XYZ file of C-alpha atoms in Angstrom:
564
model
C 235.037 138.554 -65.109
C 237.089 135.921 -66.995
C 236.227 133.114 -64.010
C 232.499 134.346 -64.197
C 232.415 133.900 -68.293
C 234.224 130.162 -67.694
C 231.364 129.505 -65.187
C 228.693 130.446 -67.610
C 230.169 129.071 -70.455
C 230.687 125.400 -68.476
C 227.139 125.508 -67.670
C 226.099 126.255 -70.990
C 228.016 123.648 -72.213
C 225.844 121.177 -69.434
C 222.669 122.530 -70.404
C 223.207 121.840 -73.935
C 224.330 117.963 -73.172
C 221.192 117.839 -70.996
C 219.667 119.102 -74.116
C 220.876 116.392 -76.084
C 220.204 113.706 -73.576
C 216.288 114.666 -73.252
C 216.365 114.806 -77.277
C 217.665 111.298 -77.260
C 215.559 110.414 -74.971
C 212.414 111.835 -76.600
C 213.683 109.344 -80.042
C 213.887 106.524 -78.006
C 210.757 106.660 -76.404
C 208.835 107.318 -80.024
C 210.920 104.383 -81.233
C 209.408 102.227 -78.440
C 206.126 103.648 -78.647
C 206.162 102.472 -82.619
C 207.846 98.902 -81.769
C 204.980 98.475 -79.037
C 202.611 99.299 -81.314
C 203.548 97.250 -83.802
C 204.259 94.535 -81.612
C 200.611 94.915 -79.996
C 199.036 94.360 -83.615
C 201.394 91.802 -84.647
C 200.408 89.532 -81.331
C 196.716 91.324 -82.326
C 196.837 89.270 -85.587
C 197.814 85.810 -83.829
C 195.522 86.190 -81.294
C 193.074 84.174 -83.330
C 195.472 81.258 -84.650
C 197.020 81.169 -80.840
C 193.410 81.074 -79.562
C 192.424 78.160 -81.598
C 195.499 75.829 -80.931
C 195.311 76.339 -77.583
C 191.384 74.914 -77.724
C 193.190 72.038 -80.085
C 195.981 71.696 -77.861
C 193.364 71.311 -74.799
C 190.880 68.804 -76.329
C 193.875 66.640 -77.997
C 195.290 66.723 -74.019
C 193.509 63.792 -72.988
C 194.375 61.663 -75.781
C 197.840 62.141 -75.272
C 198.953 59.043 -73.949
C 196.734 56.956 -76.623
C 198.185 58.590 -79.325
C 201.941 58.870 -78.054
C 201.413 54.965 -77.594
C 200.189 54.176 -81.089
C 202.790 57.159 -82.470
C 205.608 55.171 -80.715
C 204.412 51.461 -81.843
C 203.792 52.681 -85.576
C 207.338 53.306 -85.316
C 208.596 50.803 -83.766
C 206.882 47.948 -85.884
C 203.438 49.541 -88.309
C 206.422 50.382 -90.666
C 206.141 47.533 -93.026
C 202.893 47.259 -93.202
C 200.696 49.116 -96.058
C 198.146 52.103 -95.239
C 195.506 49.916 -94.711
C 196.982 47.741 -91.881
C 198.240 50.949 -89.998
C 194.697 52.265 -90.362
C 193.214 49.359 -88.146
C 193.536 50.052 -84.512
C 192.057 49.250 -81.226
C 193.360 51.599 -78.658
C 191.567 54.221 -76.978
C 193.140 57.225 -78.890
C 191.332 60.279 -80.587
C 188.580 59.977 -82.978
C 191.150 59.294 -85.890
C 194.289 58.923 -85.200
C 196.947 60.244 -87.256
C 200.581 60.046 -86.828
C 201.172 63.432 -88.306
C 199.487 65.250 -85.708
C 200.929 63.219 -83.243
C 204.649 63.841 -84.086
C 204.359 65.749 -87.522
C 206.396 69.059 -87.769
C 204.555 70.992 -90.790
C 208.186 73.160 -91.762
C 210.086 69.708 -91.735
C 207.340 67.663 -93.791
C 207.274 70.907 -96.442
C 210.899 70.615 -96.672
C 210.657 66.713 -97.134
C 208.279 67.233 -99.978
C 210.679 69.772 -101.610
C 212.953 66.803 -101.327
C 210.486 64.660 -103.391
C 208.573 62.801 -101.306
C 205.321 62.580 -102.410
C 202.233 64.328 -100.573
C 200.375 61.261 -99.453
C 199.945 60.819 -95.498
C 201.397 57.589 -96.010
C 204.502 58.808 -97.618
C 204.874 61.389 -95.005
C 203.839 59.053 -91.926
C 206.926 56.893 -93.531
C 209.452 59.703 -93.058
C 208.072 60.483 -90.005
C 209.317 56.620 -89.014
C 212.659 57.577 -90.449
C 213.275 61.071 -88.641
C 212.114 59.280 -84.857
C 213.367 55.530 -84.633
C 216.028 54.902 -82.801
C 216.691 52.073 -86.129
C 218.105 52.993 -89.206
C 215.492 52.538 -91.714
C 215.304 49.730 -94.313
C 212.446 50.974 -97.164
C 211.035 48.606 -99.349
C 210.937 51.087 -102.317
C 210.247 49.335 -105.402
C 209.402 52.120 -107.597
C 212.483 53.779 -105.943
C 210.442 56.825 -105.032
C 212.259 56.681 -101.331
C 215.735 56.503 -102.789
C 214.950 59.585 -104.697
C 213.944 61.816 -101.961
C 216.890 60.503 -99.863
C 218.898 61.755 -102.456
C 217.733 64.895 -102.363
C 217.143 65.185 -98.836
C 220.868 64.757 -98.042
C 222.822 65.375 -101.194
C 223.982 68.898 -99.435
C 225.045 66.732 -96.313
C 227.715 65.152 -98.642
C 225.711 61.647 -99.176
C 227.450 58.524 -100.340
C 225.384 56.007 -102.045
C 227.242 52.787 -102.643
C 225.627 48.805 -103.054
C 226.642 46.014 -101.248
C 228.179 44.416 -103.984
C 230.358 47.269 -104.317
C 234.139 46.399 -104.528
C 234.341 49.893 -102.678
C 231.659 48.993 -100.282
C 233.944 48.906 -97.028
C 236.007 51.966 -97.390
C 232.836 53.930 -98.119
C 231.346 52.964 -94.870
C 234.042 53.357 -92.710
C 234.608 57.071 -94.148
C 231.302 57.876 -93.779
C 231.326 56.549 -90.253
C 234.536 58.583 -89.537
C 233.699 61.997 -91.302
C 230.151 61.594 -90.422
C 228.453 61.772 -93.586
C 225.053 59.893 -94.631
C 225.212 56.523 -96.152
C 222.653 55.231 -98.746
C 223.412 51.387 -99.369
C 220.380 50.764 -102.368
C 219.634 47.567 -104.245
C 220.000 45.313 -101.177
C 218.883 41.831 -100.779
C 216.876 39.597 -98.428
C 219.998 39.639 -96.487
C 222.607 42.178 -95.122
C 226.132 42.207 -95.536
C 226.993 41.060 -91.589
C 229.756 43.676 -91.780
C 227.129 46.258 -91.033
C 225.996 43.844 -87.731
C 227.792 46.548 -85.408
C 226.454 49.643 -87.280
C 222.989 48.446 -87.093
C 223.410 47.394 -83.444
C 225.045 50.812 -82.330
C 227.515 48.874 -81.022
C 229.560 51.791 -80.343
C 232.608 52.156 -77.146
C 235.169 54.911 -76.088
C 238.275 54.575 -77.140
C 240.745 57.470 -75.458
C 237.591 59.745 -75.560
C 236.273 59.126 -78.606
C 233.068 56.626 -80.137
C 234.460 53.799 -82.048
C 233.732 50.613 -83.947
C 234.068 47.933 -85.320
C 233.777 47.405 -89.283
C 234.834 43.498 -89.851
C 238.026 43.742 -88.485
C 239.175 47.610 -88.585
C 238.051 49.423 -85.449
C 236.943 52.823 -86.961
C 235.517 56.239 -85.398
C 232.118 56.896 -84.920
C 230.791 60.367 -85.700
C 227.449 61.405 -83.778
C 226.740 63.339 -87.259
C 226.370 59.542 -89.077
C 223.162 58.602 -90.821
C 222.419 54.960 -92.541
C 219.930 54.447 -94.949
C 219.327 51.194 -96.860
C 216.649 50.427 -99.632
C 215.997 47.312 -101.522
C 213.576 47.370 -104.848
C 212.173 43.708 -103.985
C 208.526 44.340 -103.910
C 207.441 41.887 -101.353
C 210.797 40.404 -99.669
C 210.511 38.158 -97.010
C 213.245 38.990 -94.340
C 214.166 37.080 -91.928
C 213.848 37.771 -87.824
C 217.226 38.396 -87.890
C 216.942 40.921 -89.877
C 213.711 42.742 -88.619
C 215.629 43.037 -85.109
C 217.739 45.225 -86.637
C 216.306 47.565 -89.109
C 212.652 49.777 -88.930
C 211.407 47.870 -92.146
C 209.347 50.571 -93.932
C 207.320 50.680 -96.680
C 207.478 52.754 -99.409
C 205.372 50.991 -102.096
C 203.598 53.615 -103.932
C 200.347 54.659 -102.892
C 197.392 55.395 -105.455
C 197.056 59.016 -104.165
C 201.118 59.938 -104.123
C 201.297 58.128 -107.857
C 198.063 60.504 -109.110
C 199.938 63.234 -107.248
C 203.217 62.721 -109.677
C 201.291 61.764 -112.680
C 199.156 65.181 -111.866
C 202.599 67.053 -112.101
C 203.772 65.467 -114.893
C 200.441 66.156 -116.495
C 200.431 69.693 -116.242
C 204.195 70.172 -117.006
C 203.747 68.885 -120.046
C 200.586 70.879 -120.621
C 200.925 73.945 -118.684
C 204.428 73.904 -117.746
C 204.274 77.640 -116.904
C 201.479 76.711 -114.108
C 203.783 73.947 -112.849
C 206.428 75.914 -112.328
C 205.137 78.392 -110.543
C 203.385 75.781 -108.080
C 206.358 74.465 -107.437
C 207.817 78.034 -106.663
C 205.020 78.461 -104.055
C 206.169 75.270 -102.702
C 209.547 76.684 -101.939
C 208.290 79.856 -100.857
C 205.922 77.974 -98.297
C 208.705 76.479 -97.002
C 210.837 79.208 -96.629
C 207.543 81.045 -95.055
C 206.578 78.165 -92.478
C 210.296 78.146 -91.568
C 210.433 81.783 -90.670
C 207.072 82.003 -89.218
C 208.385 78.937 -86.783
C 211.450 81.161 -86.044
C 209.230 84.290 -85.501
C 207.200 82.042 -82.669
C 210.246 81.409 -81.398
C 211.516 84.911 -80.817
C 208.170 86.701 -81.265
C 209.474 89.910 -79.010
C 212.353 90.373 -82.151
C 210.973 88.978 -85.071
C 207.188 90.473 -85.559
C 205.253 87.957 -87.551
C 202.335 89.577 -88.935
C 204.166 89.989 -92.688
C 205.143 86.646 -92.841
C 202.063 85.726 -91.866
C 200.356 87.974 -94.563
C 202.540 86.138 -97.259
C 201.753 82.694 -96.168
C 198.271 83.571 -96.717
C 198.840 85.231 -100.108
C 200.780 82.175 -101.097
C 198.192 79.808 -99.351
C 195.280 81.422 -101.568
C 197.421 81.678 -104.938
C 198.380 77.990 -103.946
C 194.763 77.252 -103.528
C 193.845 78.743 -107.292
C 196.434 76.912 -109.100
C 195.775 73.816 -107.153
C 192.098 74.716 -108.543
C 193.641 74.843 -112.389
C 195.801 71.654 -111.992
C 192.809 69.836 -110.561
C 191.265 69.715 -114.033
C 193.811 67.251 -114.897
C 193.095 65.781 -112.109
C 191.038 62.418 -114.165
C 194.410 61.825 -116.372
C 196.452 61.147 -113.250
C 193.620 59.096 -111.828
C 193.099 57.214 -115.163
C 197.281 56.311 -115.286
C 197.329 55.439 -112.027
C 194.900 52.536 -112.595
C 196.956 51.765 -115.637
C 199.499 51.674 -113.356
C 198.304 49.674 -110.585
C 196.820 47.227 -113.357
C 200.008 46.627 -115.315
C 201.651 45.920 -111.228
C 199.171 43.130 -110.851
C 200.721 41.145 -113.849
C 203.882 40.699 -112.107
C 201.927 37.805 -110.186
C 200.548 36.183 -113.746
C 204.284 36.172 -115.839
C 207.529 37.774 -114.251
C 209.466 38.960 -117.309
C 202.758 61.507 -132.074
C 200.162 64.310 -129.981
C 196.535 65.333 -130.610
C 195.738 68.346 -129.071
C 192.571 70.023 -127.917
C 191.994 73.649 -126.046
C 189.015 72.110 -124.378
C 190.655 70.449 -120.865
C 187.368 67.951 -120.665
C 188.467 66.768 -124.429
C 192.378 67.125 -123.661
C 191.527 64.935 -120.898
C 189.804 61.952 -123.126
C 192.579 62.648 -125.966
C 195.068 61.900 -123.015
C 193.456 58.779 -121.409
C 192.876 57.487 -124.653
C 196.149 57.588 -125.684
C 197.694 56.480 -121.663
C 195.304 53.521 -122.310
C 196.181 52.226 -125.797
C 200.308 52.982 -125.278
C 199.749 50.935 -121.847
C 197.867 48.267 -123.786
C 200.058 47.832 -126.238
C 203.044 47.910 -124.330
C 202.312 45.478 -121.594
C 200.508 43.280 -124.348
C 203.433 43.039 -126.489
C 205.272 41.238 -123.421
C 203.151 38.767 -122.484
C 202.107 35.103 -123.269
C 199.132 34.669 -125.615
C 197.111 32.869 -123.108
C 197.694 35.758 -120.397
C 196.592 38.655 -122.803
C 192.909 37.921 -122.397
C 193.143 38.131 -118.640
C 195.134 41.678 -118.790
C 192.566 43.372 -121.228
C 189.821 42.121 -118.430
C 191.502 43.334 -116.119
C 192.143 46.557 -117.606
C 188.523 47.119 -118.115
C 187.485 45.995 -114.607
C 189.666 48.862 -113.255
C 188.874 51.236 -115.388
C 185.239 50.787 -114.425
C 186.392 50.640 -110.612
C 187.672 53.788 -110.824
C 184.919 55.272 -112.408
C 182.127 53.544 -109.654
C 180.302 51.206 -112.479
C 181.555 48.413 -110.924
C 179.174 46.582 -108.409
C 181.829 45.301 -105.917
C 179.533 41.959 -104.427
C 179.112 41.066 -107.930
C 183.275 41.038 -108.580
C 183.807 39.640 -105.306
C 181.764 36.435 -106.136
C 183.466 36.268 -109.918
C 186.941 36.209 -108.115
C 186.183 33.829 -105.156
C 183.153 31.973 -106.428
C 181.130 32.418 -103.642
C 181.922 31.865 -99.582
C 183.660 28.570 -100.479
C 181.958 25.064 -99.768
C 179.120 25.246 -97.903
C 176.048 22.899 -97.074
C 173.830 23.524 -99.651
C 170.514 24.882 -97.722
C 167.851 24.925 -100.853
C 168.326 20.628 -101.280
C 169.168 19.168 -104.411
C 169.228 20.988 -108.128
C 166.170 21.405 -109.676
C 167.255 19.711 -113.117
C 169.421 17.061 -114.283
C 171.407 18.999 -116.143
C 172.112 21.358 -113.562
C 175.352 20.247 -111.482
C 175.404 19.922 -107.657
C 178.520 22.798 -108.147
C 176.393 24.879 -110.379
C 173.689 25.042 -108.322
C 175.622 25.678 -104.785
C 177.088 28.700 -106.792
C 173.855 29.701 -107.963
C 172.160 29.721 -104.491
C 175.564 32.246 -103.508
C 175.291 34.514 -106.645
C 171.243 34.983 -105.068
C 173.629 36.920 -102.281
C 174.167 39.586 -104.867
C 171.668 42.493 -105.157
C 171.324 42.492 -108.452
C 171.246 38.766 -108.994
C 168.943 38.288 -105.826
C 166.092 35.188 -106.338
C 168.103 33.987 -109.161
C 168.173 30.481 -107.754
C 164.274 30.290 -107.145
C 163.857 31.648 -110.157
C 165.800 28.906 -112.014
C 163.762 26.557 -110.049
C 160.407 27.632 -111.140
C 161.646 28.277 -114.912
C 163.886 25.071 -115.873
C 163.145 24.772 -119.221
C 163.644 28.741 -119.992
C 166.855 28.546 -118.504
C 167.980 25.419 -120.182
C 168.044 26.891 -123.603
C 170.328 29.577 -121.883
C 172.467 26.043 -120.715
C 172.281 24.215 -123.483
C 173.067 26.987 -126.042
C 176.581 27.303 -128.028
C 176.773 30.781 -126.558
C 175.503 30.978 -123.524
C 176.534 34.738 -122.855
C 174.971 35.718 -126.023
C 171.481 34.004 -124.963
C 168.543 35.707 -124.188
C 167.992 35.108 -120.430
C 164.874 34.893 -118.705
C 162.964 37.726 -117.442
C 163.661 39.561 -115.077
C 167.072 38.837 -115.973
C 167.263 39.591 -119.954
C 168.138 43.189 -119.265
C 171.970 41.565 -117.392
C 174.674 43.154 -118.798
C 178.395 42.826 -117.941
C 179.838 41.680 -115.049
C 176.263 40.650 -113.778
C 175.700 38.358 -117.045
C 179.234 36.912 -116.803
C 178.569 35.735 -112.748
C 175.246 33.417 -114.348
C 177.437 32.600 -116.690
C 179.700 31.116 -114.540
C 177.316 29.194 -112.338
C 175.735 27.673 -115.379
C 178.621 27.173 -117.775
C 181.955 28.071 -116.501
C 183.602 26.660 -119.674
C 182.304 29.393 -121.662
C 183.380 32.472 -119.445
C 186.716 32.995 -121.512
C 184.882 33.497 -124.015
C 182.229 35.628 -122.591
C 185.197 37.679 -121.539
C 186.563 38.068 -125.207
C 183.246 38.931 -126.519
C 182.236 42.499 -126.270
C 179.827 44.632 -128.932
C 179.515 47.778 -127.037
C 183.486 48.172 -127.576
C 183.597 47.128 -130.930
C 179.891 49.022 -131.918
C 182.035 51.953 -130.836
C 185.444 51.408 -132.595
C 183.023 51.252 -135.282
C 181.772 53.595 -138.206
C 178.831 54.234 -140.740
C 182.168 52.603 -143.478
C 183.795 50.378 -141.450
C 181.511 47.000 -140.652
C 181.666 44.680 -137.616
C 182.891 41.407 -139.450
C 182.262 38.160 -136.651
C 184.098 34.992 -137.287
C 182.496 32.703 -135.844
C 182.751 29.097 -134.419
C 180.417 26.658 -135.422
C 177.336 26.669 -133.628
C 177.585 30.385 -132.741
C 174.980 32.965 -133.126
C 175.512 36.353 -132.262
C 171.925 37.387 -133.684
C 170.463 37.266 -130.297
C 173.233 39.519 -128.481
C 172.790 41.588 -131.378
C 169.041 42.267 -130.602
C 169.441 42.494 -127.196
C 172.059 45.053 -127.773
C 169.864 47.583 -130.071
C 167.178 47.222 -127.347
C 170.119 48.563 -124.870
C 170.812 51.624 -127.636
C 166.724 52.066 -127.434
C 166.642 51.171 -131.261
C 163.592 49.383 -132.515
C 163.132 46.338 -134.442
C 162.690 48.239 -137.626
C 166.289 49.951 -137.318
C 167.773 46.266 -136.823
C 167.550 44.230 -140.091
C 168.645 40.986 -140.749
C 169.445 39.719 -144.312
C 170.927 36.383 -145.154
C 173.866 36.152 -147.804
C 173.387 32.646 -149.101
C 174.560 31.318 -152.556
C 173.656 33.129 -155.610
C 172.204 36.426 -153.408
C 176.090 38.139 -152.638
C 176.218 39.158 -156.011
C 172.736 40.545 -156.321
């Protein structure tokens, strides 16, 4: 009985582990049957995106070689050269080339912009450069916008910034050559220390195992881990060949869309620095996002991606609606940027309180305004007397530029006077008092659309258009119809061909401004020079404001009638 009661009581104790094994077993299977089916939806969800970069992946397939051509030359020798250059191309490629989808990771370019490298496609194609030459870069960086982000980029790497003048300069490259750390040298010249001749050159050998060499004299380690990076602020240097064969010369002059970019940040930090902060937040968190979602394609069959993905879009579309509110600042940033780009210019003429508004549109003028007048004064306070009258022109041409008023055949023929010397095709001028110059420039100014027939009109009206010649003030004259209505940049080009002596002056002389600095208690007072009569310009300018005759009176002040 007690051998029968063992028997039962062993099998008992089998059934029951059986039991348990079939129990497990039934938890496993649910647990698969709940991965599966999340897995299903989660490759569900990227069945789309994965359907639509494989038709991108397929159509870009037989452009490959074009575009891993130009991709390699822009590296290997585009890098100096501005956007515009790089843009001009002549190989079969796609459609429009561009190097970022050629070798352009979007996690790595998100975490360069974190960095501080601005959002342009120039900027990035720059860094882009950097990451794949086999050269260690040399960035012309005059607004020192690349030595920033390289700061950033590697301060966590242990980065050691030193200048070639450095009395430390030596032992600073050789430990970061031996503990492998990056190496910013800023502030260089036209010409390298030849100390760094080896670096450049990867002149590396084995030494008992091991990558050395050779700094000036001292043979010295070579860690795989080493990065160089060198930066001068010279804003056109002129290296020489020597030089070139050893660096990937980059670019990093400031681009008008990066510059609006920072100025748009600065902008709204100052204004909404809430709304900054948070896009920049959303920055981070892209990053973070586009770096898991890379490590979820990776390893989709661990890491399911459809939550990421749902935050990238949630981020993407918050993004998108901020992106929406900065853009209303957007005309400040594009109104200091041609500041900018204006005050840059002058380096080839002469080396050397708050109002506030809740309406963004009148924010906006309060702010440009201001930008304008600060600029003005600032860059005006600087420079010589003669070279202030060419700045404020300048100034205004931009401005207008940017705003499309500008007609750009017109400006071209006040900067170049014409196509040069040509053989003059219309014979001789039609007066004596017309120059063989004047008239050549005259026929070329016809070229213009808004000046077209100018020079046969001239010919048929002499003596019309030789009051406009002889006058004190010939940009104050009334021209000839068709022409009276010229205004601007139009009336300064006849001006010009006629009388270039007096196109300072034109320049300087400008109602519209002054009607509008101007106030029903505060009078225009003109000094004049002798001979000068600003009647006419007046009238002319009244029939502009569509005011009649009657609204424009003119009263002389002789003797014995200022006290009446």
């Amino acid at each position: 009985v007690t051998d029968k009661l063992q028997a039962l009581n062993d099998e008992f104790t089998k059934k029951q582990k059986e039991k348990k094994d079939l129990e497990d077993s039934i938890v496993r299977c649910e647990q698969k049957r709940d991965r599966s089916e999340r897995l299903i939806g989660g490759l569900g969800g990227e069945r789309d995106r994965w359907s639509n970069e494989a038709q991108q992946l397929s159509e870009s397939l037989e452009n490959i070689v074009g575009d891993v051509l130009i991709a390699a030359a822009i590296v290997a020798y585009l890098g100096a050269f501005t956007v515009d250059y790089r843009e001009e191309l002549g190989i079969s490629c796609s459609v429009k080339f561009v190097l970022y989808d050629t070798l352009g990771d979007p996690v790595q370019s998100r975490t360069w912009q974190l960095a501080g490298l601005p959002f342009d496609t120039f900027s990035v194609d720059n860094a882009i450069i950097v990451a794949h030459s086999r050269r260690w870069p040399l960035m012309i960086d005059p607004q020192g916008q690349a030595n920033k982000w390289v700061v950033n980029m590697e301060k966590e790497n242990g980065l050691q910034v030193v200048r070639q003048t450095d009395q430390s300069f030596t032992r600073v490259l050789e430990e970061a050559l031996q503990k492998g750390l990056p190496l910013l040298i800023e502030g260089v010249g036209e010409e390298l220390d030849p100390i760094l001749d080896p670096v450049l050159l990867r002149q590396t050998f084995k030494q008992q195992g091991v990558d050395h060499v050779r700094v000036g004299e001292v043979v010295t380690e070579y860690h795989n881990n080493f990065r160089l990076y060198i930066t001068t602020r010279l804003r056109n240097p002129h290296f020489l060949p020597q030089v070139t064969v050893k660096v990937v010369v980059l670019n990093f002059l400031i681009t008008k869309m990066g510059l609006e970019n920072q100025l748009l940040g600065l902008v709204v930090a100052h204004e909404r620095p809430q709304l900054e902060e948070r896009k920049n937040r959303l920055l981070v968190e892209s990053a973070h996002n586009r770096r898991a979602l890379q490590k979820t394609q990776e390893k989709i069959l661990e890491v399911l991606s459809q939550e990421i993905s749902a935050k990238e879009e949630v981020v993407q579309q918050t993004e998108q609606e901020i992106d929406a509110a900065r853009g209303a600042y957007k005309p400040v940033a594009i109104h200091a940027s041609v500041l900018f780009f204006c005050v840059s210019d002058m380096a080839a003429i002469e080396p050397i309180s708050s109002d506030t508004s809740d309406d963004v549109n009148s924010r906006i003028l309060l702010l440009n305004f201001y930008l304008t007048r600060a600029i003005f004064l600032s860059v005006t306070r600087s420079l010589f007397e003669r070279d202030k009258i060419l700045f404020s022109f300048m100034l205004y041409v931009r401005l207008q530029q940017a705003q499309g008023r500008v007609k750009e055949d017109v400006w071209r023929f006040l900067l170049t006077g014409g196509k040069g010397v040509l053989d003059n095709l219309h014979g001789a001028p039609p007066a004596p008092w017309l120059s063989e110059k004047a008239w050549t420039l005259l026929v070329q100014a016809a070229d213009c659309e808004s000046l077209s027939g100018v020079h046969e009109h001239l010919a048929n009206n002499v003596e019309a258009w030789e009051e406009v010649y002889i006058s004190a003030a010939p940009y104050l004259a009334n021209f000839p119809q068709p022409f009276h209505q010229l205004h601007g940049l139009d009336r300064l080009a006849l001006v010009k061909c006629i009388r270039p002596d007096k196109v300072t002056l034109a320049i300087q002389f400008d109602i519209s401004s002054s009607y509008d600095d101007s106030t029903c208690s505060t009078p225009l007072i003109f000094i004049l020079s002798p001979s000068t009569d600003p009647v006419a310009a007046l009238r002319r300018f009244a029939i502009e404001k569509e005011m009649g005759e009657e609204d424009v009176q003119v009263i002389s002040l002789g003797q014995g009638q200022v006290s009446d």
